[in-house]
Coordinates of C-alpha atoms and ligand atoms in Angstrom, one line a residue:
X1 CA 0.0 0.0 0.0
X2 CA 1.1 3.5 -0.6
X3 CA 0.8 4.4 3.0
X4 CA 4.1 5.9 3.3
X5 CA 3.9 9.2 1.9
X6 CA 4.2 12.4 3.7
X7 CA 3.6 15.2 1.3
X8 CA 6.5 17.4 0.4
X9 CA 4.6 20.4 1.7
X10 CA 5.0 18.8 5.1
X11 CA 8.6 19.2 4.5
X12 CA 8.7 22.6 3.1
X13 CA 7.1 23.9 6.2
X14 CA 10.4 23.3 7.9
X15 CA 13.6 24.5 6.5
X16 CA 15.8 21.7 6.7
X17 CA 18.9 22.4 5.5
X18 CA 21.8 21.6 4.2
X19 CA 23.3 19.5 2.1
X20 CA 24.7 18.7 -0.7
X21 CA 23.5 18.2 -3.8
X22 CA 24.9 21.1 -5.1
X23 CA 28.3 20.6 -5.8
X24 CA 30.7 20.8 -8.3
X25 CA 31.8 20.8 -11.6
X26 CA 30.4 20.1 -14.8
X27 CA 32.5 17.8 -16.6
X28 CA 35.9 17.8 -17.0
X29 CA 37.6 21.0 -16.9
X30 CA 40.6 19.5 -15.4
X31 CA 42.7 22.3 -14.2
X32 CA 46.0 21.5 -15.2
X33 CA 49.3 20.5 -14.0
X34 CA 51.7 22.9 -12.5
X35 CA 54.9 23.2 -14.4
X36 CA 57.0 25.4 -12.2
X37 CA 56.6 26.9 -8.8
X38 CA 58.5 30.2 -8.7
X39 CA 60.0 32.0 -5.8
X40 CA 57.6 34.7 -6.5
X41 CA 54.8 32.7 -4.9
X42 CA 53.0 32.0 -8.1
X43 CA 52.2 28.8 -9.8
X44 CA 52.6 28.6 -13.6
X45 CA 50.0 26.5 -15.4
X46 CA 49.6 25.7 -19.1
X47 CA 46.4 27.2 -20.4
X48 CA 45.8 24.0 -22.5
X49 CA 45.6 22.0 -19.2
X50 CA 42.5 23.9 -18.3
X51 CA 40.7 22.1 -21.0
X52 CA 38.5 19.1 -20.3
X53 CA 40.0 15.6 -20.1
X54 CA 37.9 12.7 -21.2
X55 CA 40.0 9.9 -19.8
X56 CA 40.0 8.7 -16.3
X57 CA 43.5 8.5 -14.8
X58 CA 42.9 6.5 -11.6
X59 CA 45.4 7.2 -8.8
X60 CA 44.9 4.3 -6.4
X61 CA 47.7 5.0 -4.1
X62 CA 45.5 5.7 -1.1
X63 CA 43.3 2.7 -1.7
X64 CA 46.0 0.2 -0.7
X65 CA 44.7 0.5 2.8
X66 CA 41.7 -1.1 4.3
X67 CA 38.5 0.8 5.0
X68 CA 38.9 3.0 2.0
X69 CA 36.5 3.8 -0.8
X70 CA 37.3 5.4 -4.1
X71 CA 35.9 8.9 -4.5
X72 CA 35.0 10.1 -7.9
X73 CA 33.3 13.1 -9.3
X74 CA 29.7 12.4 -10.3
X75 CA 30.0 13.4 -13.9
X76 CA 33.6 12.6 -14.9
X77 CA 35.0 9.8 -16.9
X78 CA 35.9 8.0 -13.6
X79 CA 32.3 7.8 -12.6
X80 CA 29.9 4.9 -13.4
X81 CA 27.0 7.3 -13.4
X82 CA 26.6 7.8 -17.1
X83 CA 24.6 11.0 -17.1
X84 CA 23.2 12.4 -20.3
X85 CA 25.3 15.4 -21.3
X86 CA 22.1 17.4 -21.8
X87 CA 21.2 16.9 -18.2
X88 CA 24.5 18.1 -16.7
X89 CA 24.0 21.6 -15.3
X90 CA 26.0 24.6 -16.6
X91 CA 28.5 26.2 -14.3
X92 CA 26.1 29.1 -13.8
X93 CA 23.4 26.7 -12.6
X94 CA 25.9 24.9 -10.3
X95 CA 26.8 28.2 -8.7
X96 CA 23.2 29.2 -8.3
X97 CA 22.5 25.8 -6.6
X98 CA 25.6 26.4 -4.5
X99 CA 24.1 29.7 -3.3
X100 CA 20.9 27.9 -2.4
X101 CA 22.9 25.4 -0.3
X102 CA 24.7 28.2 1.5
X103 CA 21.4 29.9 2.3
X104 CA 20.0 26.7 3.7
X105 CA 23.2 26.2 5.9
X106 CA 22.7 29.7 7.3
X107 CA 19.1 29.0 7.9
X108 CA 19.8 25.8 9.8
X109 CA 22.4 27.6 11.9
X110 CA 20.0 30.4 12.7
X111 CA 17.4 27.8 13.7
X112 CA 19.8 26.1 16.1
X113 CA 20.6 29.5 17.6
X114 CA 16.9 29.8 18.4
X115 CA 16.3 32.5 15.9
X116 CA 13.4 32.1 13.6
X117 CA 14.4 31.6 10.0
X118 CA 13.4 33.6 7.1
X119 CA 14.4 31.2 4.5
X120 CA 11.1 30.7 2.8
X121 CA 9.3 31.0 -0.5
X122 CA 11.5 34.0 -1.3
X123 CA 14.5 31.9 -1.5
X124 CA 12.8 28.9 -2.9
X125 CA 11.8 31.1 -5.8
X126 CA 15.4 31.8 -6.7
X127 CA 16.3 28.2 -7.1
X128 CA 16.5 27.1 -10.7
X129 CA 13.4 25.2 -11.7
X130 CA 13.8 21.6 -11.2
X131 CA 11.0 19.9 -13.1
X132 CA 11.9 16.4 -11.9
X133 CA 13.9 15.7 -15.0
X134 CA 17.0 15.4 -12.9
X135 CA 19.3 18.4 -13.2
X136 CA 22.1 16.5 -11.6
X137 CA 24.9 18.4 -9.9
X138 CA 28.4 17.1 -9.7
X139 CA 29.0 15.9 -6.2
X140 CA 31.5 13.4 -5.1
X141 CA 30.3 9.9 -4.8
X142 CA 31.4 6.5 -3.4
X143 CA 30.0 3.0 -3.8
X144 CA 28.9 1.0 -0.8
X145 CA 26.9 -2.3 -0.3
X146 CA 23.5 -2.5 1.3
X147 CA 21.4 -5.5 2.4
X148 CA 21.7 -9.3 2.2
X149 CA 22.6 -10.3 -0.4
X150 CA 24.4 -7.0 -0.8
X151 CA 23.5 -4.5 -3.5
X152 CA 26.0 -1.9 -4.6
X153 CA 24.8 1.7 -4.4
X154 CA 26.6 4.8 -5.5
X155 CA 25.9 7.6 -3.0
X156 CA 26.9 11.2 -2.7
X157 CA 28.9 11.8 0.5
X158 CA 28.2 14.9 2.5
X159 CA 29.8 16.2 5.7
X160 CA 27.0 18.9 6.0
X161 CA 24.1 16.4 6.7
X162 CA 23.5 13.4 8.8
X163 CA 21.0 10.8 7.7
X164 CA 22.0 8.3 5.0
X165 CA 19.3 7.4 2.6
X166 CA 18.7 5.6 -0.7
X167 CA 15.8 5.3 -3.0
X168 CA 13.7 2.2 -2.3
X169 CA 11.1 0.2 -4.1
X170 CA 8.2 0.4 -4.4
X171 CA 8.8 4.1 -4.8
X172 CA 5.3 4.8 -3.4
X173 CA 5.3 8.4 -4.6
X174 CA 8.3 9.1 -6.8
X175 CA 11.8 8.0 -7.6
X176 CA 14.2 9.9 -9.9
X177 CA 16.3 8.0 -12.5
X178 CA 19.4 6.4 -11.0
X179 CA 22.2 4.3 -12.4
X180 CA 22.1 1.4 -9.9
X181 CA 19.1 -0.8 -9.5
X182 CA 16.7 0.7 -7.0
X183 CA 17.1 -1.0 -3.6
X184 CA 14.3 -3.5 -2.9
X185 CA 13.9 -4.1 0.8
X186 CA 11.7 -7.1 0.2
X187 CA 14.7 -9.0 -1.3
X188 CA 16.9 -8.5 1.7
X189 CA 16.9 -10.8 4.6
X190 CA 18.5 -8.3 7.0
X191 CA 16.1 -5.3 6.4
X192 CA 13.7 -4.2 9.1
X193 CA 11.5 -1.1 9.7
X194 CA 12.0 1.1 12.7
X195 CA 8.8 1.5 14.8
X196 CA 7.4 5.0 15.0
X197 CA 7.0 4.7 18.8
X198 CA 10.7 4.0 19.3
X199 CA 13.2 6.6 20.6
X200 CA 15.3 5.9 17.5
X201 CA 12.5 7.3 15.5
X202 CA 12.3 10.4 17.6
X203 CA 16.0 11.0 17.1
X204 CA 15.2 12.0 13.5
X205 CA 14.1 15.4 14.7
X206 CA 17.7 16.6 15.4
X207 CA 19.2 14.7 12.4
X208 CA 16.7 16.0 9.8
X209 CA 15.2 19.1 11.4
X210 CA 11.8 17.5 10.8
X211 CA 9.5 15.7 13.2
X212 CA 9.1 12.1 12.0
X213 CA 5.8 10.7 10.9
X214 CA 4.1 7.3 11.1
X215 CA 2.9 4.9 8.4
X216 CA 1.0 2.0 9.9
X217 CA 3.6 1.3 12.6
X218 CA 6.7 2.3 10.6
X219 CA 8.7 5.4 11.3
X220 CA 8.7 8.0 8.5
X221 CA 11.6 10.4 7.9
X222 CA 11.7 13.4 5.7
X223 CA 14.7 15.6 4.8
X224 CA 14.8 18.6 2.5
X225 CA 18.0 20.0 1.2
X226 CA 18.8 23.6 0.4
X227 CA 18.1 23.4 -3.2
X228 CA 14.6 22.1 -3.0
X229 CA 15.7 18.5 -3.2
X230 CA 14.1 16.1 -0.7
X231 CA 13.7 12.5 0.3
X232 CA 10.8 11.0 2.3
X233 CA 10.3 7.4 3.3
X234 CA 10.6 4.6 5.8
X235 CA 13.3 4.9 8.5
X236 CA 14.8 1.4 8.6
X237 CA 17.9 -0.7 9.5
X238 CA 20.0 -2.8 7.3
X239 CA 23.4 -4.4 6.9
X240 CA 25.8 -1.9 5.5
X241 CA 29.0 -3.1 3.7
X242 CA 31.6 -0.3 3.4
X243 CA 34.4 -2.7 2.3
X244 CA 34.7 -6.5 2.5
X245 CA 36.2 -6.2 6.0
X246 CA 34.0 -3.3 7.3
X247 CA 30.5 -4.5 7.6
X248 CA 27.9 -3.0 10.0
X249 CA 24.7 -4.7 11.1
X250 CA 21.6 -2.7 11.9
X251 CA 22.7 0.5 10.2
X252 CA 20.0 3.1 10.4
X253 CA 19.1 4.6 7.0
X254 CA 16.2 6.2 5.1
X255 CA 14.5 3.9 2.6
X256 CA 13.2 6.7 0.3
X257 CA 9.8 6.3 -1.2
X258 CA 9.5 9.9 -2.5
X259 CA 12.7 11.5 -3.7
X260 CA 13.4 14.4 -5.9
X261 CA 16.1 16.7 -6.7
X262 CA 19.6 17.4 -7.7
X263 CA 21.2 14.0 -7.1
X264 CA 22.1 13.2 -10.6
X265 CA 22.0 9.5 -11.1
X266 CA 23.4 8.7 -7.6
X267 CA 21.2 6.4 -5.6
X268 CA 21.1 8.7 -2.5
X269 CA 23.4 10.2 0.0
X270 CA 25.7 9.3 2.9
X271 CA 25.6 11.7 5.8
X272 CA 28.9 12.3 7.6
X273 CA 27.8 15.1 9.9
X274 CA 28.2 15.2 13.7
X275 CA 24.6 14.2 14.7
X276 CA 24.1 10.8 16.3
X277 CA 22.4 9.3 13.3
X278 CA 25.2 10.1 10.9
X279 CA 27.3 7.3 9.5
X280 CA 30.3 8.7 11.5
X281 CA 28.4 8.4 14.8
X282 CA 26.8 5.0 14.0
X283 CA 30.2 3.5 13.3
X284 CA 32.0 5.3 16.2
X285 CA 32.7 2.1 18.1
X286 CA 35.0 0.9 15.2
X287 CA 36.3 4.2 13.8
X288 CA 36.1 6.6 16.7
X289 CA 34.5 9.2 14.4
X290 CA 37.7 9.4 12.5
X291 CA 37.6 9.6 8.7
X292 CA 39.5 11.3 5.9
X293 CA 39.1 12.0 2.3
X294 CA 40.8 13.5 -0.7
X295 CA 38.8 15.2 -3.4
X296 CA 40.5 14.8 -6.8
X297 CA 41.8 17.8 -8.7
X298 CA 39.5 17.1 -11.7
X299 CA 36.7 14.8 -12.7
X300 CA 39.1 12.7 -14.6
X301 CA 41.0 11.6 -11.5
X302 CA 40.0 9.8 -8.4
X303 CA 40.3 10.4 -4.6
X304 CA 39.4 8.4 -1.6
X305 CA 37.2 8.3 1.5
X306 CA 38.8 6.3 4.4
X307 CA 37.4 5.4 7.8
X308 CA 39.5 5.0 10.9
X309 CA 43.1 6.0 11.6
X310 CA 44.8 3.9 9.0
X311 CA 46.6 5.6 6.2
X312 CA 46.7 9.1 7.5
X313 CA 49.6 11.1 6.3
X314 CA 52.4 11.8 8.9
X315 CA 52.5 15.4 7.8
X316 CA 49.0 16.2 8.7
X317 CA 48.7 19.5 10.7
X318 CA 45.7 19.8 12.9
X319 CA 43.4 22.6 13.9
X320 CA 40.7 22.5 16.6
X321 CA 37.1 21.7 15.6
X322 CA 34.5 23.9 17.1
X323 CA 30.8 23.8 17.5
X324 CA 29.3 26.5 15.4
X325 CA 26.0 26.5 17.2
X326 CA 24.3 24.2 19.7
X327 CA 23.4 20.8 18.4
X328 CA 24.7 21.6 15.0
X329 CA 25.8 18.8 12.7
X330 CA 28.4 21.0 11.1
X331 CA 32.2 20.9 11.6
X332 CA 33.2 24.3 12.9
X333 CA 36.6 25.7 12.2
X334 CA 38.4 29.0 12.8
X335 CA 40.0 30.7 9.9
X336 CA 42.6 33.2 11.2
X337 CA 44.3 34.5 8.1
X338 CA 44.7 34.3 4.3
X339 CA 47.8 34.8 2.3
X340 CA 47.9 35.7 -1.4
X341 CA 51.2 35.6 -3.4
X342 CA 53.1 34.9 -0.2
X343 CA 51.8 38.0 1.6
X344 CA 49.5 37.8 4.6
X345 CA 46.4 39.9 3.9
X346 CA 45.8 42.7 6.5
X347 CA 42.5 41.4 7.9
X348 CA 41.7 41.8 11.5
X349 CA 41.0 38.6 13.5
X350 CA 37.6 39.9 14.5
X351 CA 36.5 39.8 10.9
X352 CA 36.7 36.0 10.9
X353 CA 35.3 35.5 14.4
X354 CA 32.2 37.6 13.8
X355 CA 30.3 34.8 11.9
X356 CA 32.6 31.8 12.5
X357 CA 33.2 29.2 9.8
X358 CA 32.5 25.6 8.9
X359 CA 34.1 23.1 6.5
X360 CA 31.7 21.4 4.1
X361 CA 32.2 18.8 1.5
X362 CA 29.0 19.8 -0.3
X363 CA 29.5 23.6 -0.8
X364 CA 31.5 24.2 -4.0
X365 CA 32.9 27.7 -3.5
X366 CA 34.4 29.0 -0.2
X367 CA 32.4 31.8 1.3
X368 CA 34.3 34.5 3.2
X369 CA 33.3 37.5 5.3
X370 CA 32.9 40.4 2.7
X371 CA 35.7 42.3 4.4
X372 CA 38.1 39.3 4.0
X373 CA 36.9 38.6 0.5
X374 CA 37.5 42.1 -0.8
X375 CA 41.0 42.1 0.6
X376 CA 41.7 38.8 -1.1
X377 CA 40.1 40.0 -4.4
X378 CA 42.1 43.2 -4.6
X379 CA 45.4 41.5 -3.9
X380 CA 44.6 38.8 -6.4
X381 CA 43.5 41.3 -9.1
X382 CA 46.7 43.3 -8.5
X383 CA 48.9 40.3 -9.1
X384 CA 46.8 39.2 -12.1
X385 CA 46.8 42.7 -13.7
X386 CA 48.6 41.5 -16.8
X387 CA 45.6 39.4 -17.9
X388 CA 42.5 40.8 -19.5
X389 CA 39.4 40.4 -17.3
X390 CA 36.2 38.6 -18.4
X391 CA 32.6 38.8 -17.5
X392 CA 31.6 37.7 -14.0
X393 CA 30.3 34.1 -13.7
X394 CA 27.3 34.1 -11.3
X395 CA 28.7 34.6 -7.8
X396 CA 32.3 34.8 -9.1
X397 CA 33.2 38.4 -9.8
X398 CA 36.9 38.1 -10.7
X399 CA 37.3 36.3 -14.0
X400 CA 40.0 36.4 -16.7
X401 CA 40.2 35.7 -20.4
X402 CA 43.3 33.5 -21.2
X403 CA 42.5 33.1 -24.9
X404 CA 45.8 34.7 -26.0
X405 CA 48.1 33.0 -23.4
X406 CA 49.8 29.6 -23.5
X407 CA 50.6 29.7 -19.9
X408 CA 49.7 31.9 -16.9
X409 CA 51.1 32.7 -13.5
X410 CA 48.6 32.3 -10.7
X411 CA 49.3 33.8 -7.3
X412 CA 49.4 31.1 -4.5
X413 CA 46.8 31.3 -1.9
X414 CA 46.9 29.8 1.6
X415 CA 44.6 29.7 4.6
X416 CA 45.7 29.8 8.2
X417 CA 43.5 28.1 10.8
X418 CA 43.6 28.3 14.5
X419 CA 46.8 26.6 15.9
X420 CA 48.5 28.6 13.2
X421 CA 48.5 25.8 10.6
X422 CA 48.9 27.1 7.1
X423 CA 47.2 25.2 4.4
X424 CA 48.2 25.9 0.8
X425 CA 45.3 25.8 -1.7
X426 CA 46.1 23.8 -4.8
X427 CA 46.0 25.9 -8.0
X428 CA 43.0 23.7 -9.0
X429 CA 41.3 25.2 -6.0
X430 CA 42.2 28.8 -6.7
X431 CA 40.5 28.9 -10.2
X432 CA 37.1 27.9 -11.4
X433 CA 37.1 27.3 -15.1
X434 CA 34.1 27.9 -17.2
X435 CA 36.0 28.1 -20.4
X436 CA 39.5 29.4 -21.4
X437 CA 37.9 32.8 -22.0
X438 CA 36.3 32.8 -18.5
X439 CA 38.5 31.5 -15.7
X440 CA 37.5 32.9 -12.3
X441 CA 38.8 33.3 -8.8
X442 CA 37.0 30.5 -7.0
X443 CA 36.0 32.4 -3.8
X444 CA 33.0 34.5 -2.9
X445 CA 32.0 37.0 -0.2
X446 CA 29.0 36.6 2.1
X447 CA 26.4 39.3 2.4
X448 CA 27.6 40.3 5.9
X449 CA 30.6 39.7 8.1
X450 CA 28.4 38.0 10.6
X451 CA 27.3 35.3 8.1
X452 CA 29.0 31.9 8.6
X453 CA 32.1 31.4 6.5
X454 CA 32.3 28.1 4.6
X455 CA 35.5 26.3 3.5
X456 CA 34.2 24.6 0.3
X457 CA 35.1 21.6 -1.8
X458 CA 36.9 23.4 -4.6
X459 CA 39.5 24.7 -2.1
X460 CA 39.8 21.2 -0.6
X461 CA 40.9 19.5 -3.8
X462 CA 44.0 17.3 -3.5
X463 CA 44.3 17.9 0.2
X464 CA 44.0 15.0 2.6
X465 CA 41.3 16.3 4.9
X466 CA 41.2 14.4 8.2
X467 CA 38.2 14.6 10.6
X468 CA 38.9 13.4 14.1
X469 CA 35.4 13.8 15.6
X470 CA 36.3 12.2 18.9
X471 CA 39.5 14.2 19.3
X472 CA 37.8 17.4 18.2
X473 CA 40.4 18.1 15.5
X474 CA 40.5 18.6 11.8
X475 CA 43.7 18.0 9.9
X476 CA 45.1 18.9 6.5
X477 CA 48.0 17.5 4.5
X478 CA 49.0 18.4 1.0
X479 CA 49.3 15.9 -1.9
X480 CA 46.5 13.6 -0.7
X481 CA 45.6 12.8 -4.3
X482 CA 46.0 14.2 -7.8
Ligands
NAG1 C1 7.7 -1.4 6.5 O1 6.7 -0.4 6.6 C2 6.0 -0.2 5.4 C3 5.0 0.9 5.6 O2 4.2 0.7 6.7 C4 5.2 -1.5 5.0 O3 4.6 -1.3 3.8 C5 6.3 -2.6 4.9 O4 5.7 -3.8 4.6 C6 7.1 -2.7 6.1 N1 8.2 -3.7 5.9 C7 8.5 -4.6 6.8 C8 9.6 -5.5 6.4 O5 8.0 -4.7 7.9
NAG2 C1 43.6 38.3 -28.4 O1 44.5 38.7 -29.5 C2 43.8 39.2 -30.6 C3 44.8 39.5 -31.7 O2 45.8 40.3 -31.2 C4 42.9 40.4 -30.2 O3 42.2 40.9 -31.3 C5 42.0 40.0 -29.1 O4 41.3 41.1 -28.6 C6 42.7 39.4 -27.9 N1 41.8 38.9 -27.0 C7 41.8 39.2 -25.7 C8 40.8 38.6 -24.8 O5 42.7 39.9 -25.2
NAG3 C1 52.5 21.4 8.4 O1 53.4 22.1 9.3 C2 54.7 22.1 8.9 C3 55.5 22.8 9.9 O2 54.9 24.1 10.1 C4 54.9 22.7 7.5 O3 56.2 22.6 7.0 C5 54.0 21.9 6.5 O4 54.0 22.5 5.3 C6 52.6 22.0 7.0 N1 51.7 21.2 6.2 C7 50.5 21.7 5.9 C8 49.7 20.8 5.0 O5 50.0 22.7 6.3

């Protein structure tokens, strides 16, 4: 029976937040390889290397260790999700979706602070129309096994949300098109529903921001993401196989009967946030809330997502994780400075503390307090003054036309986090390439210095990012993947 379904209006009444969906890159503009690193604190890149690559060059170095999954870009040649080219969003659409995600993160934080939120129809109206023919953004995906016998599912992973879900038969209301076969709980011997009277069901409120519902006796979850994507269905438990040696019985997940949005052809999402229903928390006995990942420099290369201490680089430098607001699922960090071309920008510390900051795997472009962004932009423009500027691209206001150049010198950018650790941003994280004639500085300013800053996934590329949830630390090492 089609009992399941809670209407999406139930969801839109709440503003859940977060998440993902939005990310990254349309295919393939592999930002290229560095040729020389000069003393002048710039990196020289060949303009031709900015062009798309259509071949997957798999770097499996990090996968020698146990408890590691390969991370690929949803739309690149390394992904199994063969998306129609026509359905891949443009960069302008991706950036608009990114803005929707950022608004929803702010809204969720405001809610946790006990303020009422204003994210409502006004914002929803700015979101690009999604007519159900999947738009499909380019998040990072991994493949895991669910059920007995196990079925492989390719899921987006997201540090900005908690609940893990996948589309499930019978798709009582709606399922979007996905690459893998849709999970059928009736074919699994280890599946069971969570009862709607159980405390486990009630714990959905903090994980999703929505009060759970009831279908017959089954617990019903609903989660809506910032870009108007949502999933509603039965809250259940099942055997989860991360790797052949890492198998978890009774893993709590959402069996989605009504799913819509910007998931591309991924089968759902893995929530790696800090709430107790996240995968991180549910596997804490084994991994101590410790995981790390590396996001590849382009869609034609691969990264990794690893659970537990194994394989973490010796050269990781750690900063302290903070809580950005009460009961938040976000990983709070403290940015204390930014350098451009080897020079520390003159930004007072209070600019960064006013709104605080988080790290997020699902936000594409790093958001800074406007005071910090304008200092970054003016120094970058000064050092790039030999190149002709191009039209802005959505939220990116500092773009260049490299048509007449065979190579360009890009100023190095690094971030300093509390504990005085300096993290160099890879050149692939400094520039966002729409085309050779429109290559943009990949940072944006918030509306106000009191808005939360976000360290986004473009800037995390090639870094090994280490989350030590139990130790309250976040680490970075360079050269995590290519
Ligand atoms: C789980 O709950 C749904 C909705 O009430 C029901 O249709 C389904 O048969 C239940 N499945 C199991 C295994 O109990
Ligand atoms: C590139 O060079 C051509 C020929 O000199 C010139 O006409 C054109 O304006 C230049 N384009 C840019 C973006 O500078
Ligand atoms: C870590 O710290 C050391 C010593 O300050 C420095 O040499 C190294 O470059 C740092 N690595 C990163 C990724 O910040």
